[in-house]
Structure formats: C-alpha cells, structure tokens
Tab-separated table of C-alpha atoms and ligand atoms in Angstrom:
chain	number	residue	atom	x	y	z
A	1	UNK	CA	31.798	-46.522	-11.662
A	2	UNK	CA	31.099	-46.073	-8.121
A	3	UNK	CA	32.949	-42.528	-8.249
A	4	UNK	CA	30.615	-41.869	-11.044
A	5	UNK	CA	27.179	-43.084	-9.058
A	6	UNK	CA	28.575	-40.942	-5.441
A	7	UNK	CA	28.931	-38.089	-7.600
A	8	UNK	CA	25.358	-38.640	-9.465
A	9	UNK	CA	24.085	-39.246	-5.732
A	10	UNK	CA	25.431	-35.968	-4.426
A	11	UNK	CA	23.796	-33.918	-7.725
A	12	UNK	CA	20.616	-35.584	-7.019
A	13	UNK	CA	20.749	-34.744	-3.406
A	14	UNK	CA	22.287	-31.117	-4.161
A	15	UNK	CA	19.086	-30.996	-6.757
A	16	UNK	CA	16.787	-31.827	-4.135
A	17	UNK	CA	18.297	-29.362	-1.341
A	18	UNK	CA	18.017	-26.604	-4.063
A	19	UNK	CA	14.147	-27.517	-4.541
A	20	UNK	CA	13.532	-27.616	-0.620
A	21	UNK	CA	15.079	-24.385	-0.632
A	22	UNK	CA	12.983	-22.460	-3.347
A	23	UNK	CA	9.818	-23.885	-1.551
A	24	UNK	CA	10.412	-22.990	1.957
A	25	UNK	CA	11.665	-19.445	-0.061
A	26	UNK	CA	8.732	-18.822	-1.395
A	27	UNK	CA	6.569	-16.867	0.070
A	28	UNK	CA	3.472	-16.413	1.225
A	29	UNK	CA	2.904	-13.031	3.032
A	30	UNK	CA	1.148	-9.842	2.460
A	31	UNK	CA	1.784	-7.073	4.306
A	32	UNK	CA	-0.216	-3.834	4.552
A	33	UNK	CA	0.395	-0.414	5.733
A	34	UNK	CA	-1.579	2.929	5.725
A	35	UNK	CA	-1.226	6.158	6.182
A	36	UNK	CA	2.251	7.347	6.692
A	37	UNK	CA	2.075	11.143	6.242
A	38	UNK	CA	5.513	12.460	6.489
A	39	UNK	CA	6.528	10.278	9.704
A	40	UNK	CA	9.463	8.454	8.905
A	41	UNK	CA	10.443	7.672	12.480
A	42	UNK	CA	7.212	5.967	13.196
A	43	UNK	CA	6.646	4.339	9.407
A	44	UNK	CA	10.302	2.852	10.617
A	45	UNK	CA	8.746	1.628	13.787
A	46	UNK	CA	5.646	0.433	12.093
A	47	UNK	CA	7.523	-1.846	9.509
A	48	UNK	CA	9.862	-3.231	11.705
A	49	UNK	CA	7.374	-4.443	13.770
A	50	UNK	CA	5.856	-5.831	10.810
A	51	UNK	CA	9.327	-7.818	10.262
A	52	UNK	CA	9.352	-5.363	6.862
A	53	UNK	CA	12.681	-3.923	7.545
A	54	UNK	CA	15.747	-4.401	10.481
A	55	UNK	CA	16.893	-1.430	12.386
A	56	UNK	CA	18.688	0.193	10.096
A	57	UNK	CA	15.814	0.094	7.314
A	58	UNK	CA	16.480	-2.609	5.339
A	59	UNK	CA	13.838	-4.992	3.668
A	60	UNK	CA	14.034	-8.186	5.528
A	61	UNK	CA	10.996	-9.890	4.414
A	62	UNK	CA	12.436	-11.910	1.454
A	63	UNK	CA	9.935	-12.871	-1.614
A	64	UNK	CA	6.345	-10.976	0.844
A	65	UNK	CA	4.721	-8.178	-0.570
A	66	UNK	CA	4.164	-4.810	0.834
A	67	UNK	CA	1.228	-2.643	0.054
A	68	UNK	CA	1.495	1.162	0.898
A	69	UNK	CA	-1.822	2.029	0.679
A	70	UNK	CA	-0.768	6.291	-0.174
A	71	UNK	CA	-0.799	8.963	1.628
A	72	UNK	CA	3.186	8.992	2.252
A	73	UNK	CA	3.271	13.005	2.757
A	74	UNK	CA	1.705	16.044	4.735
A	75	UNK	CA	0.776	16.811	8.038
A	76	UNK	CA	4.453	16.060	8.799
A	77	UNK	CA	8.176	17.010	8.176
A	78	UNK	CA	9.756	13.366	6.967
A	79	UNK	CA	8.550	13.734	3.074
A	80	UNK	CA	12.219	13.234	1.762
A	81	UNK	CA	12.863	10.066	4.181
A	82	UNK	CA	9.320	8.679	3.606
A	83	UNK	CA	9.892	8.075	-0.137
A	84	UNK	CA	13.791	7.153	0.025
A	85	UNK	CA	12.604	4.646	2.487
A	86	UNK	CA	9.676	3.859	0.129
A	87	UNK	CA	12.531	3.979	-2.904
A	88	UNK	CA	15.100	1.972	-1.151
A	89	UNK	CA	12.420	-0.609	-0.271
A	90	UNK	CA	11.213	-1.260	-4.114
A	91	UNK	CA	15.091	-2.526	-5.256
A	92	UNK	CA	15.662	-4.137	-2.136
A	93	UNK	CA	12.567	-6.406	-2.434
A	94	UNK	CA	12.873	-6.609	-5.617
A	95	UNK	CA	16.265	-8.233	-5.456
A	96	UNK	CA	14.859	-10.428	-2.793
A	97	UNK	CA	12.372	-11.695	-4.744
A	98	UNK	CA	9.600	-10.094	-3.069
A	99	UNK	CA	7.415	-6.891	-3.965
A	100	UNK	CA	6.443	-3.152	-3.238
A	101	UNK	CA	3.052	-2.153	-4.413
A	102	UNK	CA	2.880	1.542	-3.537
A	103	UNK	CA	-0.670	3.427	-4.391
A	104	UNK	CA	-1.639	7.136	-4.825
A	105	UNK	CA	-3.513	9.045	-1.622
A	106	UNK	CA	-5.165	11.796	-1.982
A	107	UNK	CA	-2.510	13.830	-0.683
A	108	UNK	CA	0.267	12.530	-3.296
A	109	UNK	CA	-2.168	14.039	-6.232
A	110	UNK	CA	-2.778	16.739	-4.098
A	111	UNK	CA	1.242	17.542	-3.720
A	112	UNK	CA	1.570	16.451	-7.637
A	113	UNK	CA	-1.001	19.257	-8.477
A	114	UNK	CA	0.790	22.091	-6.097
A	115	UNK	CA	-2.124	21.976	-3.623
A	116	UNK	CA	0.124	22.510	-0.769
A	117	UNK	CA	-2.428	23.126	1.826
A	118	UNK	CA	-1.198	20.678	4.390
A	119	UNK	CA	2.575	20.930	3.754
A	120	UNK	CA	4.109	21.972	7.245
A	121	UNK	CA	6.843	24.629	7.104
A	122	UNK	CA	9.650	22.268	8.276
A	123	UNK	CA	8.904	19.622	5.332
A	124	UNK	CA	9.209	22.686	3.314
A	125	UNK	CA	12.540	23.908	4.911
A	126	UNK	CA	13.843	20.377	4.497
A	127	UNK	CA	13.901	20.362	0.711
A	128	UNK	CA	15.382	24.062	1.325
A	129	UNK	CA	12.715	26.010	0.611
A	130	UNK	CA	9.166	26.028	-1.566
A	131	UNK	CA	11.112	26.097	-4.925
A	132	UNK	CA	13.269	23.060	-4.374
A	133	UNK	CA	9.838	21.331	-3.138
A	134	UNK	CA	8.112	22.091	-5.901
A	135	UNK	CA	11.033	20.468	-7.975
A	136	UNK	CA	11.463	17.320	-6.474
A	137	UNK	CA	7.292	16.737	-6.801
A	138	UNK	CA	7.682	17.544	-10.365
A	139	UNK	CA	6.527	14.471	-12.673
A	140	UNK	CA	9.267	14.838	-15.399
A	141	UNK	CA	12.203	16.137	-13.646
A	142	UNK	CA	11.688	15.801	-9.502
A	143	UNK	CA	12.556	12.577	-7.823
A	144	UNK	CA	9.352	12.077	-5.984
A	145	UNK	CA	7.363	13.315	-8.631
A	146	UNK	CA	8.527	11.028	-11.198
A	147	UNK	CA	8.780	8.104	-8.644
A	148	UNK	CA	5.518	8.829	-8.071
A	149	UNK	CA	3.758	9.333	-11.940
A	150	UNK	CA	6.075	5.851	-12.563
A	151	UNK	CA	5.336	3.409	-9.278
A	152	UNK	CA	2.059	4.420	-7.959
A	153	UNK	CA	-1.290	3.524	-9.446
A	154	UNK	CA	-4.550	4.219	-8.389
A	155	UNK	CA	-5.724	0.570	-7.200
A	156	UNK	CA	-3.867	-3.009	-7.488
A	157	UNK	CA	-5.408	-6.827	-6.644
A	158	UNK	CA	-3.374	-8.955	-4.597
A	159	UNK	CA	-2.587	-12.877	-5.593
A	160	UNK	CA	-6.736	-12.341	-7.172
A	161	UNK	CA	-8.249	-12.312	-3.765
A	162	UNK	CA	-7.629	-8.982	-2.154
A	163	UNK	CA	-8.309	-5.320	-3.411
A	164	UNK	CA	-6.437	-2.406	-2.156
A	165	UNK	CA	-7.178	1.315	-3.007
A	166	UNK	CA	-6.248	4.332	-0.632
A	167	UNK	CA	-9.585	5.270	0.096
A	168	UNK	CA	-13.461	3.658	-0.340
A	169	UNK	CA	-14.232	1.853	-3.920
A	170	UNK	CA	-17.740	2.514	-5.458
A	171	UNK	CA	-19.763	-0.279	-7.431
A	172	UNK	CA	-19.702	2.414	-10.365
A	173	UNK	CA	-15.736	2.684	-10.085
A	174	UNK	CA	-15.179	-0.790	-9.443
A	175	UNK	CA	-17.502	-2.130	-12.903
A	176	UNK	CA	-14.927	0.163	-14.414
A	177	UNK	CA	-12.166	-2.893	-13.526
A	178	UNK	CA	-8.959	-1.832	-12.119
A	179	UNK	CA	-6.999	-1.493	-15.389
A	180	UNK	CA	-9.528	1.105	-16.477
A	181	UNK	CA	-9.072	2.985	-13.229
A	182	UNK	CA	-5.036	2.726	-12.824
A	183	UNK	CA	-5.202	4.286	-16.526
A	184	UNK	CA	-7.797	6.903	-16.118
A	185	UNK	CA	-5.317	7.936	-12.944
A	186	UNK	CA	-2.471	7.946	-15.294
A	187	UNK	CA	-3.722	10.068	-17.988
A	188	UNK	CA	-4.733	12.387	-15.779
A	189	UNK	CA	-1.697	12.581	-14.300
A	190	UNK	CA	-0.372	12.871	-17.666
A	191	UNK	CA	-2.496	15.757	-18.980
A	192	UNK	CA	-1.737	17.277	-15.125
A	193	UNK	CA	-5.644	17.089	-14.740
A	194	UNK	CA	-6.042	16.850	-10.858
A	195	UNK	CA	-9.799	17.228	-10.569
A	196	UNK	CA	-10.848	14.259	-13.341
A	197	UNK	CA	-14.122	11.951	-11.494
A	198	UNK	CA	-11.068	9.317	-10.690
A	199	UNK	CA	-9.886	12.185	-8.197
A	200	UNK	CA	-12.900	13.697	-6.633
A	201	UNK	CA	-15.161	12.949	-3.676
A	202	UNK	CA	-16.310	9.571	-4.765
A	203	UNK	CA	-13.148	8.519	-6.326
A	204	UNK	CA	-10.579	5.918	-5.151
A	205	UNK	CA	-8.570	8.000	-3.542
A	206	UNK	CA	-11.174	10.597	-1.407
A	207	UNK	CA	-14.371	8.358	-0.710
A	208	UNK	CA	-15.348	7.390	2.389
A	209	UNK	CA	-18.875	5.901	2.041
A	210	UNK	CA	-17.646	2.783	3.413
A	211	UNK	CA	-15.694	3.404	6.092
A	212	UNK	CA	-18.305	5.914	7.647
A	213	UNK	CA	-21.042	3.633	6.529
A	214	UNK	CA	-22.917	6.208	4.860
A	215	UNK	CA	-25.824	3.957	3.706
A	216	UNK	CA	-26.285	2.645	7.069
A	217	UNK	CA	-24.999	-0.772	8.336
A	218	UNK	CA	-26.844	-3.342	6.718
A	219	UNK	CA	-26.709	-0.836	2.675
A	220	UNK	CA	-23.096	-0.683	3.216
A	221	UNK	CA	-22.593	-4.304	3.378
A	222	UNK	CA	-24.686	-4.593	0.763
A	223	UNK	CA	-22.098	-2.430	-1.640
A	224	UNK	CA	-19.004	-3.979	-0.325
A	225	UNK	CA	-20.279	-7.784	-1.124
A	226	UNK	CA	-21.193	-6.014	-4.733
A	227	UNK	CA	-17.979	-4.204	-5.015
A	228	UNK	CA	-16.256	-8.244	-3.971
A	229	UNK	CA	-18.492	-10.048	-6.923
A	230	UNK	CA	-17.728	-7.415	-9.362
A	231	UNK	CA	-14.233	-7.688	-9.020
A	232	UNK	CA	-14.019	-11.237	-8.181
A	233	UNK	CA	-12.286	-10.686	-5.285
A	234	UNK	CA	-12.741	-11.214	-1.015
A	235	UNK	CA	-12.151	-8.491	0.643
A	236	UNK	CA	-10.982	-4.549	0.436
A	237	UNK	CA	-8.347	-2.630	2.333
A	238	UNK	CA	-8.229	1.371	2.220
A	239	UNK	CA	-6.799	3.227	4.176
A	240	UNK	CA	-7.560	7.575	4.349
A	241	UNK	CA	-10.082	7.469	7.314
A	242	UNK	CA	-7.929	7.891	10.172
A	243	UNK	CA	-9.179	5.422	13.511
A	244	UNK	CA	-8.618	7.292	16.771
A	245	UNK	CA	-8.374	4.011	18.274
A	246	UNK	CA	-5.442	2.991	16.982
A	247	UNK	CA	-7.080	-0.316	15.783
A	248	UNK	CA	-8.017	-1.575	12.173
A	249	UNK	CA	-12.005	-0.944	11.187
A	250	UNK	CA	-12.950	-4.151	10.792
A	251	UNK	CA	-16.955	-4.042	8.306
A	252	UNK	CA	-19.040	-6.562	7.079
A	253	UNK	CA	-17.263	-10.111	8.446
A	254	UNK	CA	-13.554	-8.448	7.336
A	255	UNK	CA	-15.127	-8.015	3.495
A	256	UNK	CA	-13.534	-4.341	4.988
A	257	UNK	CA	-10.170	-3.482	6.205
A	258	UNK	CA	-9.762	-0.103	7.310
A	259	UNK	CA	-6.054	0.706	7.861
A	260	UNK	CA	-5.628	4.036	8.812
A	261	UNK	CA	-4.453	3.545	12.322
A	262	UNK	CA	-3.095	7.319	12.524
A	263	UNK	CA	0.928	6.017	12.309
A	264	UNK	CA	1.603	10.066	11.998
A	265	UNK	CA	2.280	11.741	15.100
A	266	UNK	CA	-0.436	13.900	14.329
A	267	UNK	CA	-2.804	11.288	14.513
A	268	UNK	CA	-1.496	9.590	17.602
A	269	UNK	CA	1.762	7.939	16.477
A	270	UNK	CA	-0.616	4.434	16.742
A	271	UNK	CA	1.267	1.433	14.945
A	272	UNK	CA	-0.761	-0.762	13.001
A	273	UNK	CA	0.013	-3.380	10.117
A	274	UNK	CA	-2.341	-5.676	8.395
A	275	UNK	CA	-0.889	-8.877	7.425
A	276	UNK	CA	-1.841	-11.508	5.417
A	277	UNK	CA	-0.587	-14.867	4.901
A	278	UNK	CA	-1.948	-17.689	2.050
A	279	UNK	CA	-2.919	-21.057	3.561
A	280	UNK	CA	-1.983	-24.265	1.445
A	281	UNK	CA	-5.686	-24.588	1.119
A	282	UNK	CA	-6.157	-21.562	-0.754
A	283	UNK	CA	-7.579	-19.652	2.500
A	284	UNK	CA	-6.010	-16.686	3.849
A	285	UNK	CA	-5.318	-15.972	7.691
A	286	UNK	CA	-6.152	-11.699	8.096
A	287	UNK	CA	-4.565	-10.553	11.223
A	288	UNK	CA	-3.310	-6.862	12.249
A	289	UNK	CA	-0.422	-6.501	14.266
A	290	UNK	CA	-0.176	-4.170	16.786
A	291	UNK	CA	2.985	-3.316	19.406
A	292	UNK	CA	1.146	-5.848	21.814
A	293	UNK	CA	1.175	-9.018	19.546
A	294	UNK	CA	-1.246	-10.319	16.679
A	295	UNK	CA	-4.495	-10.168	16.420
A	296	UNK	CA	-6.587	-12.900	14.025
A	297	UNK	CA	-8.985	-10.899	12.313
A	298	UNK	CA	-10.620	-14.428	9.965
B	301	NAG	C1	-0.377	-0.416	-12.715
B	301	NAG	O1	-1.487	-1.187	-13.080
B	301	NAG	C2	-1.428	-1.713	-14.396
B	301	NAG	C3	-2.705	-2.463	-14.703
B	301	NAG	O2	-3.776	-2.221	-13.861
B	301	NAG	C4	-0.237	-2.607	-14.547
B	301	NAG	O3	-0.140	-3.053	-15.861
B	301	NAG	C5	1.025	-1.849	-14.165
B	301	NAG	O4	2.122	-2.707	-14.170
B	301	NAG	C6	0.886	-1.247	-12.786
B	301	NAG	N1	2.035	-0.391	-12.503
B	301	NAG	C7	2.761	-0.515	-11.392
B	301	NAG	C8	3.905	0.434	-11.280
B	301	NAG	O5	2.513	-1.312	-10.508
C-alpha cells in the first residue's frame, strides 16, 4: 500500500512537472524582420541578435513566431542562402513548436514574373548562370519558386492583434479581409498574372501611402486607425520603405511599424528586429532591437 501511494505521489508530481513545463514552454514572442534582399551574412547577424537562430543558423527560439515581412532577394548576391536559411528555419520551428510566417515583397513577384531588373550579376553567377536562375524561381519545378507560390501569402494577422503585409495596406484592400487578399495573390500567381490590382502601386506589396504619409500627418492617421477597426486589429507592420536611419518608423502612437531598417548592405547593413511579446493581461510590449540593446516602443 504505501509502495502503491509513493508511486501515485511520484506520477502526480511527474504530472505536475510536465504541466510546469508546457507553460513556461509556451510561448509568447513575436518576432519581426524586414527587408533582407539577398544579404545572408547580415539577415544571419540580424536574427541572431534577435535570439532567432545560434551561430551556426539554427532556430533557437522554441514555440515564437517569426514574420519575414518579403523582400528576401535583389540588390544582392545571397538569393540561394537567403531562402535555405528561410527553408531550414520553417522545419526547424516547426519541430520546435514555434512558427515561420514568410510574406511576398514586391521583389519575390517581381523575380516570380522574370522581371529581373535588380538581379546583380553575382546572384546570377551563383545559381550558374540566367538559365539555372530562371529554374529555381520557377513555381512548378524551381525550389524557390515553388517554396515561394506554397509558403508565402500576401498578408497574415498575428495572435488577432497585429497585421503584417510587406508594404502599406489601403482601407479599400483591407475591407477586402485578408483571406480575400492572400487568395487574389494566389490566383494570380496561379494564372502567372503579375500585374493584377493586388500587385500594383496601391497594392500590399508596392504602396507606400503610409509610410511617406502621403495624406499628410493628421489624414494618414486617420487611414491607419480605419485600416485597425476594419480588420479588428492594433497595429500594422510593413516593411518596403527603406529608413536611412537605421531605426524603425514609428506613425500614429505605434498603430505603424515601419521595418525596413536597410539590413542589405546596399542600404547600410543597419540591423533592426521588431519584437513583440504578449502580456498575461492581454497587452503586448512593442520594442525593436537594435545592436545597442532594446528599445520599448508601447
Ligand atoms: C495563407 O492564408 C490563408 C488564409 O488567409 C491560410 O488559410 C493559409 O494557411 C495561409 N498559407 C500559409 C502558407 O501561411
């Protein structure tokens, strides 16, 4: 009998180990990247900093999300790195319990559609020439073009709270709802139509009304706390409009994350992540994180 009640007492106590566990598991960080443009060496640097990855380029960062918010290639020479790293990342969070959401930029269609115009000549000699390139970005047979046409949509809410698109949201896109949009982007993927509304000027992925405040201050606040109640959520991060400052655009009281820090050397090799971490009250702490610490944004 007392064997019996020691062993029930260690099963309970096991039981209750294995429940502390899962909670302290669980987790409760979002973090947020921009721009990468064909810079592995300094998307490395950024999401190690961010406590994304170790050295080596592993995903350390257990059951958090990681946004991508597109633009992975161009204007440098680290396209096939980028999305290994970007590959590798998916099925290593995934087995961890955690998440990669990756979203289209403007220059994914772009390479998806064979507008090449800001390919660099040693991307294109590191795939072994223009043919090879072209293969890989192909949506049926290449690697990166079917990872692409499979893993990226157009626009994704985070935990109901937090929008992310590559580039500025419009009220008129955003009544659409973003299972409308992420299938509009798909289909015209699909029918390889790379000028449909969804991928011109004023569509998710090339707008930048916002982020230049093109209505003027007090107009454009005016849209983003529209664009928040029609999609019930309380705040949007794009990336796309590069910051020579190296810092996060902060509009509106934070309604407005810009995140396009410039991580590619040919925007200043600046490291920026934005991070974002639930409070048990159902709050969230904002912060970017920069190479000289962390910095609360609300
Ligand atoms: C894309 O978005 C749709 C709905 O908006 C969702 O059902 C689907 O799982 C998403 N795909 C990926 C790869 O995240």
């Amino acid at each position: 009998m007392t064997r019996f009640f020691s062993l029930l007492a260690v099963a309970v106590l096991g039981l209750q180990l294995i429940q502390v566990d899962r909670a302290s598991a669980a987790s409760n960080r979002i973090v947020a990247v921009g721009d990468i443009h064909s810079d592995y060496k300094n998307a490395l640097a950024v999401l190690q900093m961010a406590k994304i990855i170790d050295s080596k380029g592993n995903w350390i960062a257990g059951q958090d999300t990681f946004v991508q918010t597109g633009d992975n290639v161009d204007r440098g020479a680290g396209t096939i790195d980028v999305y290994k790293l970007l590959q590798n990342l998916r099925g290593q969070a995934s087995a961890a319990g955690g998440a990669v959401i990756n979203l289209l930029g403007n220059h994914e269609v772009m390479n998806l559609g064979g507008d090449l115009r800001y390919v660099t000549k040693e991307d294109t000699a590191s795939f072994g020439g223009a043919t090879a390139r072209k293969a890989a970005w192909d949506m049926q047979t290449g690697w990166i073009g079917k990872f692409v046409y499979n893993s990226f949509n157009i626009t994704h809410i985070q935990n109901g709270h937090t929008l992310f698109s590559h580039a500025d949201m419009s009220v008129d896109w955003a009544k659409k709802g973003i299972d409308q949009m992420n299938a509009l982007a798909h289909k015209a993927l699909k029918d390889k139509k790379f000028k449909e509304p969804i991928f011109t000027t004023y569509g998710p992925v090339w707008n930048r009304d916002l982020a230049k405040e093109e209505a003027g201050e007090s107009e454009t606040c005016e849209v983003i706390e529209n664009i928040k109640q029609i999609l019930g959520v309380k705040r949007m991060i794009s990336g796309h409009t590069a910051q020579s400052s190296g810092k996060v655009l902060t509009l509106c009281g934070n309604s407005y994350i810009g995140i396009d820090v410039g991580i590619t050397a040919y925007y200043g090799a600046n490291r920026a992540a934005l991070e974002i971490i639930e409070n048990n009250d159902g709050t969230q702490t904002v912060s970017a994180i920069y190479p000289s610490g962390k910095v609360i944004l609300s």
